[in-house]
Short mmCIF file of C-alpha atoms in Angstrom, two decimals:
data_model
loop_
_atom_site.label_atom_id
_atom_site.label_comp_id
_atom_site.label_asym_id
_atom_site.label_seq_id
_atom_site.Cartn_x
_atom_site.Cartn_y
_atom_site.Cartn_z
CA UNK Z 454 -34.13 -9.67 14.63
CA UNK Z 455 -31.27 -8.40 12.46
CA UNK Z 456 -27.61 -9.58 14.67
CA UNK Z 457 -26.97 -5.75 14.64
CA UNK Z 458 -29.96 -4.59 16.59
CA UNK Z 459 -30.62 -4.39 20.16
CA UNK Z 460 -33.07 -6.50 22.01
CA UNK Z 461 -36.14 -5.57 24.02
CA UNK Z 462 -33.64 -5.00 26.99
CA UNK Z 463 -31.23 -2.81 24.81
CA UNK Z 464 -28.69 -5.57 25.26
CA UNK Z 465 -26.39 -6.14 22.06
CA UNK Z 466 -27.82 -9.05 20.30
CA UNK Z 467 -24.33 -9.97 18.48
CA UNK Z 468 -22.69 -13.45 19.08
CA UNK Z 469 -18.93 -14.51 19.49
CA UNK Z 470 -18.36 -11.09 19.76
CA UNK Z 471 -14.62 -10.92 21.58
CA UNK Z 472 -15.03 -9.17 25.37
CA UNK Z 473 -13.82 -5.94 25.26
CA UNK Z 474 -13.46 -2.90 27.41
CA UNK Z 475 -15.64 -0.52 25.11
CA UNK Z 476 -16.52 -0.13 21.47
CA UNK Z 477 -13.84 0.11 18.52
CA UNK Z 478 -13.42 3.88 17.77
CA UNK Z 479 -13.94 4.94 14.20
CA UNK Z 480 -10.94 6.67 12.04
CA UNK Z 481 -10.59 7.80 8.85
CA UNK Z 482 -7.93 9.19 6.20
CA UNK Z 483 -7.20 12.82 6.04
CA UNK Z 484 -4.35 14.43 4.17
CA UNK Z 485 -5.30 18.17 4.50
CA UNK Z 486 -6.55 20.91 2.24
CA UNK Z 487 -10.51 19.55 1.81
CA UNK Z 488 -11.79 22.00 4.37
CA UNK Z 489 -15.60 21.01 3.47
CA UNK Z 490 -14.55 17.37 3.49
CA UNK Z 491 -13.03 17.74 6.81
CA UNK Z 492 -16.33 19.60 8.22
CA UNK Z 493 -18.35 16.74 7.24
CA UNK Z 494 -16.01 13.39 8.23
CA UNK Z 495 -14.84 15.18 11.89
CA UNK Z 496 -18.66 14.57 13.46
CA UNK Z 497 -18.70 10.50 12.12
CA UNK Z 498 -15.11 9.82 13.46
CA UNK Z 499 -13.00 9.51 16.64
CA UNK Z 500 -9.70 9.61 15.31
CA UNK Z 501 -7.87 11.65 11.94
CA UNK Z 502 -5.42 9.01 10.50
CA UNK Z 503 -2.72 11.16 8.78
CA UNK Z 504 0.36 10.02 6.96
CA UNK Z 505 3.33 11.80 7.30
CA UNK Z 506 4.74 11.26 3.95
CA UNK Z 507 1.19 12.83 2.72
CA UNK Z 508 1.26 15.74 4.52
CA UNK Z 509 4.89 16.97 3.56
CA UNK Z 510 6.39 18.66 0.72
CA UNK Z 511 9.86 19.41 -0.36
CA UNK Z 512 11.12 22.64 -0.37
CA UNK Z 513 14.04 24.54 -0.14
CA UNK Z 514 14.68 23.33 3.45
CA UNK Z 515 14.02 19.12 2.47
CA UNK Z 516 11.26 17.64 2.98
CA UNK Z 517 9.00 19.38 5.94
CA UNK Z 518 5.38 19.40 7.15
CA UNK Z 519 3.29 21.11 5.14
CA UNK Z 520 2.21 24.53 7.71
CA UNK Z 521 -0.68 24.86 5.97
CA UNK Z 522 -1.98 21.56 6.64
CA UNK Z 523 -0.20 21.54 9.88
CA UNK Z 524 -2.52 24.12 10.71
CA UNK Z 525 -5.27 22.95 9.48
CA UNK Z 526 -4.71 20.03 11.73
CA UNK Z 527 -3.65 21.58 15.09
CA UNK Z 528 -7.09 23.78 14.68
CA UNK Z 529 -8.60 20.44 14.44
CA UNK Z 530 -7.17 19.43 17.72
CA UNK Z 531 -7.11 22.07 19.46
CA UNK Z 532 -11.04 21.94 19.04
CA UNK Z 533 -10.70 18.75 21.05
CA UNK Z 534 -12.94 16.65 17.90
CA UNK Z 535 -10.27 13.99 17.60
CA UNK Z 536 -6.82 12.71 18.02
CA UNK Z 537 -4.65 11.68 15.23
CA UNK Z 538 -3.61 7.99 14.35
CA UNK Z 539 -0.13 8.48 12.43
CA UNK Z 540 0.15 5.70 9.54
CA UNK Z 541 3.21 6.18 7.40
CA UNK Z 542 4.26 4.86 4.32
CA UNK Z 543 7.46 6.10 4.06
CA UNK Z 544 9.78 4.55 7.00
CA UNK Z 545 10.95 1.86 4.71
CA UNK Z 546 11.73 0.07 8.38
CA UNK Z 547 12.22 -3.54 6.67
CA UNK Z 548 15.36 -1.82 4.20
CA UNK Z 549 18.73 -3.68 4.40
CA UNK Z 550 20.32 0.06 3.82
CA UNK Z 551 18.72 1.38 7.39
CA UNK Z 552 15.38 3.16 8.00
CA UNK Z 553 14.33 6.52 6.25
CA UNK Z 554 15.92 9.24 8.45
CA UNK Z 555 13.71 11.62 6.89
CA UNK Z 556 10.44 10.32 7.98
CA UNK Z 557 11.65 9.89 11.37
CA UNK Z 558 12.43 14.07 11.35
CA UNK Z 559 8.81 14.28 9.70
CA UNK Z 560 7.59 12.12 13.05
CA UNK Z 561 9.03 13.97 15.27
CA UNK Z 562 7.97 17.66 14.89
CA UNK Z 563 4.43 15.51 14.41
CA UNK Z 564 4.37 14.61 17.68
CA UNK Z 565 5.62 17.85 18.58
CA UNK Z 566 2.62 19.70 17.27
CA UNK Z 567 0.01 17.34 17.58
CA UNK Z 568 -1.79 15.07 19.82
CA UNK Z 569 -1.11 11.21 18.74
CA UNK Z 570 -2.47 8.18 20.32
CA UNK Z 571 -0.40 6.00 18.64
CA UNK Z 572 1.38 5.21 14.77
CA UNK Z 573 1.76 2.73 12.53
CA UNK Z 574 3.99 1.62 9.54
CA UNK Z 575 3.96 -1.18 6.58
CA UNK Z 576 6.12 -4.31 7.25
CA UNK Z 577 7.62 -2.80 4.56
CA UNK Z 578 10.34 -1.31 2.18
CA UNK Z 579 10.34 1.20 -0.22
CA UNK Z 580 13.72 2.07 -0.07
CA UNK Z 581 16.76 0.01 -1.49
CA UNK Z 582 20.44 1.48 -1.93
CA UNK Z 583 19.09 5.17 -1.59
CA UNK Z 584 17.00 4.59 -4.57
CA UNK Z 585 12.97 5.08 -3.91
CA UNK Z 586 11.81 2.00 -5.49
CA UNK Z 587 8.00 3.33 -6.36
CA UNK Z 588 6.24 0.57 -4.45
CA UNK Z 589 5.99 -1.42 -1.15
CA UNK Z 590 7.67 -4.56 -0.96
CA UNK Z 591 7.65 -6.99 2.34
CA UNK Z 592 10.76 -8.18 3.58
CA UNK Z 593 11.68 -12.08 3.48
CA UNK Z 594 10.81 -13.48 6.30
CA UNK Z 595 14.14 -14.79 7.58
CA UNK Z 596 16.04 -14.58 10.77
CA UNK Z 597 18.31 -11.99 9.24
CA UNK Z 598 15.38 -9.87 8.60
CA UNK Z 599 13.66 -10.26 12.13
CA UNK Z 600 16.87 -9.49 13.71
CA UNK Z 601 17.55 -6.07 11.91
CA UNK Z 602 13.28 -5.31 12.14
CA UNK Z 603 13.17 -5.87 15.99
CA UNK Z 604 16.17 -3.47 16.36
CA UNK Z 605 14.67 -0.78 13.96
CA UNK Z 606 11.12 -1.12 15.93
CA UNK Z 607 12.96 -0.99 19.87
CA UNK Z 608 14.67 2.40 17.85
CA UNK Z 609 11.50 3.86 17.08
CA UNK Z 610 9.71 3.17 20.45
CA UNK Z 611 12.62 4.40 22.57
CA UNK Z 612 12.21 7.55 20.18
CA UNK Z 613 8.34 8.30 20.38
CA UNK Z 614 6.23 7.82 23.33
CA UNK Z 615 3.56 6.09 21.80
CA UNK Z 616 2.29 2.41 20.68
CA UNK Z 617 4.12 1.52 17.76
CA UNK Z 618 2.00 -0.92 15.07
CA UNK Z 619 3.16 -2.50 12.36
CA UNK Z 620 0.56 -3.71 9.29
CA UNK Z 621 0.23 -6.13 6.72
CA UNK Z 622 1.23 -5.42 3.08
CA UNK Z 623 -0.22 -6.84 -0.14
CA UNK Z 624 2.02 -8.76 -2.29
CA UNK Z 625 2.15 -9.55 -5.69
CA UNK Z 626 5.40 -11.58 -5.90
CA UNK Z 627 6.05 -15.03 -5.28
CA UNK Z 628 6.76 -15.46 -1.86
CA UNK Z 629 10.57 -15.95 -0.94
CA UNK Z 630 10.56 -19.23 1.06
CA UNK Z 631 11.42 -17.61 4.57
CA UNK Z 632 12.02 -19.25 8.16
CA UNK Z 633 8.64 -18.12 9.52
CA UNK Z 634 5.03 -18.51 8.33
CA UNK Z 635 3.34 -14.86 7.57
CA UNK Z 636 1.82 -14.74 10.97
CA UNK Z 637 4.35 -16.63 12.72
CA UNK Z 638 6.80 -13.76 12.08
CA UNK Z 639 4.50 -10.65 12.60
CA UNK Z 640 4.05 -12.69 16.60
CA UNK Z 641 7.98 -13.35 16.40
CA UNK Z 642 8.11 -9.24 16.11
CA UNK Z 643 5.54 -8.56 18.48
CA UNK Z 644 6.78 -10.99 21.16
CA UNK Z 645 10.74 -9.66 20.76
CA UNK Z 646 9.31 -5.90 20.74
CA UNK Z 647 6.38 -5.94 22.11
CA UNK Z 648 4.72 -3.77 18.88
CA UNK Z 649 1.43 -3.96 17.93
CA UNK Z 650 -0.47 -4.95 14.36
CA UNK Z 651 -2.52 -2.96 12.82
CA UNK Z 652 -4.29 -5.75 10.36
CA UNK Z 653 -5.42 -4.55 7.20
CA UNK Z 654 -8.55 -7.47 5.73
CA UNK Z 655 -8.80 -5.40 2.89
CA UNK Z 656 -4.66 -6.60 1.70
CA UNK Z 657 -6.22 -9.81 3.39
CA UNK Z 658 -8.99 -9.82 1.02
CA UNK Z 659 -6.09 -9.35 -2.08
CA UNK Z 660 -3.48 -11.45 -1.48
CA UNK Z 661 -6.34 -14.50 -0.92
CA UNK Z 662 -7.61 -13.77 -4.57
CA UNK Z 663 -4.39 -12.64 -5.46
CA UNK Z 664 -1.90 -15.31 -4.45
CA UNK Z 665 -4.43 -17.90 -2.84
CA UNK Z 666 -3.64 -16.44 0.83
CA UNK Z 667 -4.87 -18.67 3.42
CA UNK Z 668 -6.33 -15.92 5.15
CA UNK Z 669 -8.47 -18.46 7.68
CA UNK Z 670 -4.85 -19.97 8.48
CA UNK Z 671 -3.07 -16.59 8.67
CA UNK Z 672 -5.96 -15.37 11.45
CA UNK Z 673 -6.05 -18.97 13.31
CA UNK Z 674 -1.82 -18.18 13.63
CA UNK Z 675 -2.19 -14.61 14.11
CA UNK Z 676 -1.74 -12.96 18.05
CA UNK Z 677 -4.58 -11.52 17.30
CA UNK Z 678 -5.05 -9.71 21.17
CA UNK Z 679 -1.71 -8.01 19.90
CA UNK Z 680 -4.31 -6.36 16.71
CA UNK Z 681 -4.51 -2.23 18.00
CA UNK Z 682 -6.32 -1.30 14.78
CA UNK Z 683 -7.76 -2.02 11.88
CA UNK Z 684 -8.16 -1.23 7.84
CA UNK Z 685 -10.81 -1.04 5.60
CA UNK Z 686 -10.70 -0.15 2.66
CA UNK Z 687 -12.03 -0.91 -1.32
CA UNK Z 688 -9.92 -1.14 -4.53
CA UNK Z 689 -10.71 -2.60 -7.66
CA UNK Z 690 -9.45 -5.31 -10.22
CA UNK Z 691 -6.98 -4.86 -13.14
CA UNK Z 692 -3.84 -6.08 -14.38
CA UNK Z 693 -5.57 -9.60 -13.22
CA UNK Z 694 -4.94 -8.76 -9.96
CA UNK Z 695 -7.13 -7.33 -7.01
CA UNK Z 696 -5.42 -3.93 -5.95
CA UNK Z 697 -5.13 -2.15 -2.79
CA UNK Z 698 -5.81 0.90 -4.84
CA UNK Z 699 -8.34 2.27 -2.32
CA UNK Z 700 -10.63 3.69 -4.67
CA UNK Z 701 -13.86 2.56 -3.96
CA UNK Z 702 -16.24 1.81 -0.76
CA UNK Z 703 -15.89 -1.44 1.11
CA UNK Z 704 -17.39 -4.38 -0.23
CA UNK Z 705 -19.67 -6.70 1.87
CA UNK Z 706 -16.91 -9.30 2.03
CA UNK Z 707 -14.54 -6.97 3.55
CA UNK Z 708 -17.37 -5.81 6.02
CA UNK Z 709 -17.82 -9.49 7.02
CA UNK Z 710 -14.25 -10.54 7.72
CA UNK Z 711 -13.64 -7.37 9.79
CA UNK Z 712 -16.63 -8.07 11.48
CA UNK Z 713 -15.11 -11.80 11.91
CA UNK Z 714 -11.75 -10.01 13.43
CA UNK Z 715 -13.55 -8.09 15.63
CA UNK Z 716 -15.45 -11.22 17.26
CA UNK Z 717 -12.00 -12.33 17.96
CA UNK Z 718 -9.56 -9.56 18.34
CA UNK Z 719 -9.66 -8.61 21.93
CA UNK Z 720 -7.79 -5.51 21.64
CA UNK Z 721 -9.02 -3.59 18.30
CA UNK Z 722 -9.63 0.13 19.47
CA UNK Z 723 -9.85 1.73 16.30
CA UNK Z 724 -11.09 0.43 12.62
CA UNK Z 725 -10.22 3.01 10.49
CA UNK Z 726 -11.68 3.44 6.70
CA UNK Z 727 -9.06 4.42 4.02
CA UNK Z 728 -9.26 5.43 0.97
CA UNK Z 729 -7.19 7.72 -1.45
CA UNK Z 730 -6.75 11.55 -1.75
CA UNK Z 731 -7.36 11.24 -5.32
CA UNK Z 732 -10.25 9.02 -5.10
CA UNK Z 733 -12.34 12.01 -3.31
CA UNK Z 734 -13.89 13.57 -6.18
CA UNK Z 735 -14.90 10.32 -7.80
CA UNK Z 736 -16.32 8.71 -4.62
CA UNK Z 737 -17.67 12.54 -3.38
CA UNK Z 738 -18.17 13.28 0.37
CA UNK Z 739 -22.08 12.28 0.65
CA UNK Z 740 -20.18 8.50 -0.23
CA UNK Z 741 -17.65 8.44 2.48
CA UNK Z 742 -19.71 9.83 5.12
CA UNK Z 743 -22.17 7.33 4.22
CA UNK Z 744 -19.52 4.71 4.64
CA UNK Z 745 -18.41 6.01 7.38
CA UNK Z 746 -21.91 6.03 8.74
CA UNK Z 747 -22.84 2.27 7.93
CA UNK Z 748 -19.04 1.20 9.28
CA UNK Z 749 -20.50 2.99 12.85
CA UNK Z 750 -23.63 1.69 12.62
CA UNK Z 751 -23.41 -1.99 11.01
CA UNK Z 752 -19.75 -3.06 12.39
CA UNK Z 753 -18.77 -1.25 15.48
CA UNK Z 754 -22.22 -0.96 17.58
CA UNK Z 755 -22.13 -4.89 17.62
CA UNK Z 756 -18.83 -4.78 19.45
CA UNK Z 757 -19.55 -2.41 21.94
CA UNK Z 758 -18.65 -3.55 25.79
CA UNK M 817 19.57 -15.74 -0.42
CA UNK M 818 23.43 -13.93 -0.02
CA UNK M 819 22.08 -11.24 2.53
CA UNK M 820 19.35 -9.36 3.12
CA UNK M 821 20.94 -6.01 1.32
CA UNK M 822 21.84 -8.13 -2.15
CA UNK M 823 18.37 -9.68 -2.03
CA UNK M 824 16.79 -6.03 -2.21
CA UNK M 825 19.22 -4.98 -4.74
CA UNK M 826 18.46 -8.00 -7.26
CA UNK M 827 14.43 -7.66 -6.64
CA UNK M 828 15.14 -3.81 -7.27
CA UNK M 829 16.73 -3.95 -10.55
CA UNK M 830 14.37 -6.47 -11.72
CA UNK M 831 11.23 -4.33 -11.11
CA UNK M 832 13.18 -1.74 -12.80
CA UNK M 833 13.80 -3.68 -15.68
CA UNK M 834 17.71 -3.23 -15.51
CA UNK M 835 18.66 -6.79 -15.02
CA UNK M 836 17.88 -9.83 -15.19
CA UNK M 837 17.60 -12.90 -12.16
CA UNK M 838 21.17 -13.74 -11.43
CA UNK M 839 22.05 -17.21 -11.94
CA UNK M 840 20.95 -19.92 -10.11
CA UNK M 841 18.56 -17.74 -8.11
CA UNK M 842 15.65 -19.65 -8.54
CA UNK M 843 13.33 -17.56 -6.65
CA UNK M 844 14.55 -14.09 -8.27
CA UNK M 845 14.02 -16.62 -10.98
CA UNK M 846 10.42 -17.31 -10.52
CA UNK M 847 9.89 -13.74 -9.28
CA UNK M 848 10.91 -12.96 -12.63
CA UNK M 849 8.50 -15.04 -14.95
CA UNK M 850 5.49 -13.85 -12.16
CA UNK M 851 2.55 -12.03 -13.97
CA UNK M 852 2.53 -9.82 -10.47
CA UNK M 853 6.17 -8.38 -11.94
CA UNK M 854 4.68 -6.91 -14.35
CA UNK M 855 1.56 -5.61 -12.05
CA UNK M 856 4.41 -4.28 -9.66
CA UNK M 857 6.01 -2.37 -12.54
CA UNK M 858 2.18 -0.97 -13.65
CA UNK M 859 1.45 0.18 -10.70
CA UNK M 860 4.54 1.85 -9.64
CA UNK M 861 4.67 3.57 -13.08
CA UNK M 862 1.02 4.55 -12.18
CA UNK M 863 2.03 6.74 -9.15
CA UNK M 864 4.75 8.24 -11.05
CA UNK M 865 1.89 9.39 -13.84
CA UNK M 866 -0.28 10.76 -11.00
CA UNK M 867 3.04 12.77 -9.47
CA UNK M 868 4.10 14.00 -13.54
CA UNK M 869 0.30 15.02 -14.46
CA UNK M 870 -0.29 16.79 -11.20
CA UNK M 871 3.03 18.91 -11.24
CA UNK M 872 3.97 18.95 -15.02
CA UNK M 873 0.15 19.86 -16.58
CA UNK M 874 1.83 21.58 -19.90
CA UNK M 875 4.36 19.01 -20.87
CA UNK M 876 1.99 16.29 -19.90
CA UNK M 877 -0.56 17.40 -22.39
CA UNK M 878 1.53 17.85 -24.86
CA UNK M 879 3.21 14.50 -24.65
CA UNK M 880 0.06 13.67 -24.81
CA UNK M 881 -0.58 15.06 -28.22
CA UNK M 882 2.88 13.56 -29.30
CA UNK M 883 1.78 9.80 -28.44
CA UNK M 884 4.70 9.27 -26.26
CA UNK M 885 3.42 10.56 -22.26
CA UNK M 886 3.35 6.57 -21.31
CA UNK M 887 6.18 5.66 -22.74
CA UNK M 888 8.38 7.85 -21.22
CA UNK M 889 6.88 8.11 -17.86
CA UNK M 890 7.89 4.48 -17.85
CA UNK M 891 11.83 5.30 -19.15
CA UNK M 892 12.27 7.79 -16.28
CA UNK M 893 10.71 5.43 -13.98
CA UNK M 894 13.14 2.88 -15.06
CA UNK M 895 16.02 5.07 -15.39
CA UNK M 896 15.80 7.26 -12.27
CA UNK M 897 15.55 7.52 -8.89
CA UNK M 898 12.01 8.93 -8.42
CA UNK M 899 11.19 11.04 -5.44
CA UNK M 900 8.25 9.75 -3.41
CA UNK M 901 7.19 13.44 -3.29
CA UNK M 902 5.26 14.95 -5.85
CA UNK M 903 7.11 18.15 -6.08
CA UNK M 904 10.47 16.21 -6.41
CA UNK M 905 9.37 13.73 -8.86
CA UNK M 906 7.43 16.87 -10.72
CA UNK M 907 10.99 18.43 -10.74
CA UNK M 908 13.24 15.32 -12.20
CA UNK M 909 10.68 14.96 -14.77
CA UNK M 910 11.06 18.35 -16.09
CA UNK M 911 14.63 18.16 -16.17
CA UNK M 912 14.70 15.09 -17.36
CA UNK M 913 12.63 16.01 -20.17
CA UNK M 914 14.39 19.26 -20.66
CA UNK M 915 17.56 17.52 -22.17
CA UNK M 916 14.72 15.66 -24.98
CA UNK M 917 15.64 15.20 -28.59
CA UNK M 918 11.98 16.60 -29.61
CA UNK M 919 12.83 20.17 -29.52
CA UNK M 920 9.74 21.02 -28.10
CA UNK M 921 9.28 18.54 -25.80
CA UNK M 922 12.58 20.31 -24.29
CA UNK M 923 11.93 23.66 -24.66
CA UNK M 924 8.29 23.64 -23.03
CA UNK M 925 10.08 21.21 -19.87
CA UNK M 926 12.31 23.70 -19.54
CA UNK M 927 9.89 26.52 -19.77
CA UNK M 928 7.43 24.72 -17.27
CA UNK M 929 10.18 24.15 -14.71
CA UNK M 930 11.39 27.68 -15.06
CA UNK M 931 7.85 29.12 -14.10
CA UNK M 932 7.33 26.77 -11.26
CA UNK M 933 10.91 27.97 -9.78
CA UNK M 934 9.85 31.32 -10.31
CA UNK M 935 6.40 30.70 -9.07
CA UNK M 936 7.90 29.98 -5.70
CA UNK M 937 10.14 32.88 -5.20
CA UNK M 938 13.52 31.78 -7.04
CA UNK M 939 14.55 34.97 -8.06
CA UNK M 940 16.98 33.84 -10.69
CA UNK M 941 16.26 34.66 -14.74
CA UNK M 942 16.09 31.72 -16.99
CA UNK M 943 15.71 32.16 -20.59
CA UNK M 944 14.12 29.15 -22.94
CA UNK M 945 15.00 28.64 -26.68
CA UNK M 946 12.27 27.86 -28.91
CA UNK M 947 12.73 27.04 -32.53
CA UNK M 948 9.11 28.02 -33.41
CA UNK M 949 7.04 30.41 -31.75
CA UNK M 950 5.93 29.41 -28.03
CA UNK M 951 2.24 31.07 -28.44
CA UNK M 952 1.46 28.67 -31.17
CA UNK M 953 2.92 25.89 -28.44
CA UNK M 954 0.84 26.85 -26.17
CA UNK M 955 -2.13 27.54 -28.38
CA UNK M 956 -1.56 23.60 -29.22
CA UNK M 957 -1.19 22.07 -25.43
CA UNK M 958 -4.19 24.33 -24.39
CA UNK M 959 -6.71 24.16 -27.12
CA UNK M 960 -5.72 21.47 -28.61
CA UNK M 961 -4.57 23.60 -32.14
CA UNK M 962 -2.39 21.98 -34.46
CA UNK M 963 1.57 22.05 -33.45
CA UNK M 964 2.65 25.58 -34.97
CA UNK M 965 6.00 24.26 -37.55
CA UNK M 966 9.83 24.97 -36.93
CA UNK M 967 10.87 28.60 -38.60
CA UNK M 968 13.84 30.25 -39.83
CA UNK M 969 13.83 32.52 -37.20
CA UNK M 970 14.26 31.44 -33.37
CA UNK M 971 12.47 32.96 -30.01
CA UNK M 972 13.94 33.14 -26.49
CA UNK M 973 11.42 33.53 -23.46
CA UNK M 974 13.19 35.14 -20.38
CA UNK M 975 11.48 33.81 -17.11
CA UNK M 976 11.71 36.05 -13.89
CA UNK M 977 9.71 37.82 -11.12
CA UNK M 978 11.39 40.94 -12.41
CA UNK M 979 9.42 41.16 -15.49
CA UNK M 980 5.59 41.78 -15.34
CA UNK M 981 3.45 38.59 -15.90
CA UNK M 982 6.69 36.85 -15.22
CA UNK M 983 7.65 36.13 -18.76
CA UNK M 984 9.31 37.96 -21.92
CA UNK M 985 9.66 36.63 -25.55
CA UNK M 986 11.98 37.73 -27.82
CA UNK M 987 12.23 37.08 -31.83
CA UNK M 988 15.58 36.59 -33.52
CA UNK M 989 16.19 36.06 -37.04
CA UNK M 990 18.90 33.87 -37.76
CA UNK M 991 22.21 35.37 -38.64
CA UNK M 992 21.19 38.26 -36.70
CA UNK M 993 23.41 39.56 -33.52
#
């Protein structure tokens, strides 16, 4: 019988599957304005994961929610389909400089206007000096840097009255040799600040081809009961690396070490499936509902409680 | 590693290409010679290309034509502080591009960011010198029609939501008042 089915007694046939209080919820990326999109994705998933930074724009008045999306969103939820996982990109929370005051405005009239179980950023900068550097670097893992993160994370919890999660970044740069091991700092964060991971396998899946990650190591380390969510996504490879691009469907691999992360991750209530804006009309909405679909069917029904 | 705010600074100017390790840094160092340096650079240059052809169709097509859209995408990554937003980055580009030594390369930037300022409800006039006539520009960035030569004589459009269909050109012949 295949691992994923049920047995005559319509008991889960899985193994070392982690004991948990009910099934991981399924999420997936939406960053407004694909009405017909949105129709089809809103009956496969439990939660919307929106990024703040992708559902702004700057006008006159700075940078502010985009209404029409805003709307679009708070008809969504006021529907009751799903709540909305917030997963920015734009907090820069690991810059020497400070934190980006302008997401934080952007975060707080989201929480206003819409219902958020809880949000997420990239152990991450993207901000250095005031200038916008154009990518996502991590921070070196050094006391210095713990010291300033934990204070930036207890800011941002006092601020927003919901689980705070921070998530793993792919790298491309050699690694600058830090105090802490990769994991050993993310449980150094979590255990001053009591945050949350959200654990991405797909940036897993990279920096192992990319910079011969340890990933088996990394998870072994890793607090894993302190893992709230995770990412799935599928890239491709250029520039001789593998990218988190988030262009394409998962690949079995990914599917298999999520799988291996839920068998041990206590505490995963959402795995959410991300891919790009601008990889919709390549990958076309049959594709991600399909995905969406087989994630249900093939990952999360194995973990239910 | 001096602190945690030169460390950024170094890594940033290196990805931007403005500077080299400083010395005795042997990380920066190695950081430096990494083949994921150059992937960092790639792909941030990427996002910029996205932001440019999304907000910036006209001059991006017709940099394009010219040979030269990658190669200065890169430069104003390099040289600016790009907005993460779209319409920002859209915005520096243009006026970026509108201060070009290809006449037309300015002209049409400065034409394109005009309309878009118009577009949303700036209710300012902004007038565009063209040293050959803009239809035949447009004719080449749209249809893909040869790029019309420079003439004697000069055109100015006038951008504004007080004329109909938003734009006016005007024919001068040089020497004339």
């Amino acid at each position: 019988m295949n691992r994923l089915q049920q047995n005559d007694n319509g008991e889960r046939a899985g193994h070392d599957t982690a004991r948990r209080a009910e099934r991981p919820a399924l999420a997936t990326t939406y960053e407004g304005g694909e009405p017909l999109l949105l129709e089809q994705i809103l009956p496969l998933v439990d939660y919307l994961e929106i990024s703040p930074d992708s559902v702004s724009q700057v006008t006159s008045e700075g940078c502010v929610l985009n209404q029409d999306i805003l709307a679009e969103l708070k008809n969504v939820a006021a529907a009751g389909h799903v709540k909305f996982l917030v997963h920015g990109v734009g907090l820069s929370i690991a810059s020497a400089e400070g934190h980006s005051e302008t997401y934080v405005r952007l975060l707080d009239e989201i929480f206003e206007q819409l219902p958020v179980a809880w949000h997420s950023e990239h152990l991450a900068y993207t901000n250095v000096d005031g200038e916008h550097l154009g990518t996502m670097l991590p921070p070196p893992r050094t006391q210095e840097a713990l010291e300033m993160l934990c204070g930036r994370i207890e800011f941002i919890q006092k601020r927003f009255p919901a689980p705070f999660l921070l998530e793993n970044i792919v790298r491309f740069l050699p690694e600058y040799p830090g105090e802490y091991s990769e994991a050993g700092f993310l449980n150094q964060l979590a255990r001053e600040t009591g945050c949350g991971f959200v654990l991405d396998v797909y940036n897993l899946e990279c920096d192992q081809e990319n910079l011969k990650f340890d990933v088996a190591g990394f998870l072994r380390e890793l607090d894993l009961p302190r893992v709230r969510e995770m990412h799935l996504a599928g890239g491709v490879r250029d520039l001789g690396f593998r990218l988190d691009v988030h262009s394409r469907l998962t690949e079995e691999s990914t599917r298999l070490l999520a799988r291996d992360v839920l068998a041990r991750a206590p505490n995963v209530q959402a795995v959410t499936f991300e891919y790009l804006k601008e990889a919709v009309p390549n990958l076309g909405y049959p594709a991600i509902c399909g995905e969406l679909q087989r994630l249900r069917e093939n990952l999360l029904y194995e973990f239910a409680g | 590693m001096n602190s945690l705010a030169e460390y950024q600074k170094n890594l940033r100017d290196l990805i931007k290409g403005r500077a080299g390790p400083p010395a005795g840094d042997q990380h920066l160092a190695e950081v430096a010679q990494s083949p994921g340096l150059a992937a960092i650079r790639e792909i941030a240059v990427w996002w910029r290309t996205l932001a440019v052809e999304e907000y910036c169709p006209w001059s991006t097509r017709l940099l394009r034509r010219l040979g030269i859209f990658s190669e200065t995408v890169t430069a104003f990554y390099r040289g600016q502080n790009v907005s993460p937003y779209v319409e920002k980055a859209g915005e520096q580009f243009l006026l970026e591009l509108g201060g070009h030594a290809h006449p037309v390369v300015a002209a049409l930037a400065q034409f394109e960011l005009a309309m878009l300022k118009v577009k949303q409800g700036d209710t300012r006039e902004y007038t565009v010198d063209w040293d050959r006539n803009p239809d035949g520009v447009f004719a080449c960035v749209t249809t893909g029609r040869e790029m019309p030569p420079a003439e004697a004589d000069q055109y100015k459009t006038y951008i504004s939501r007080a004329i109909p269909g938003l734009v006016r050109c005007d024919r001068f012949t040089v020497g004339e008042s």
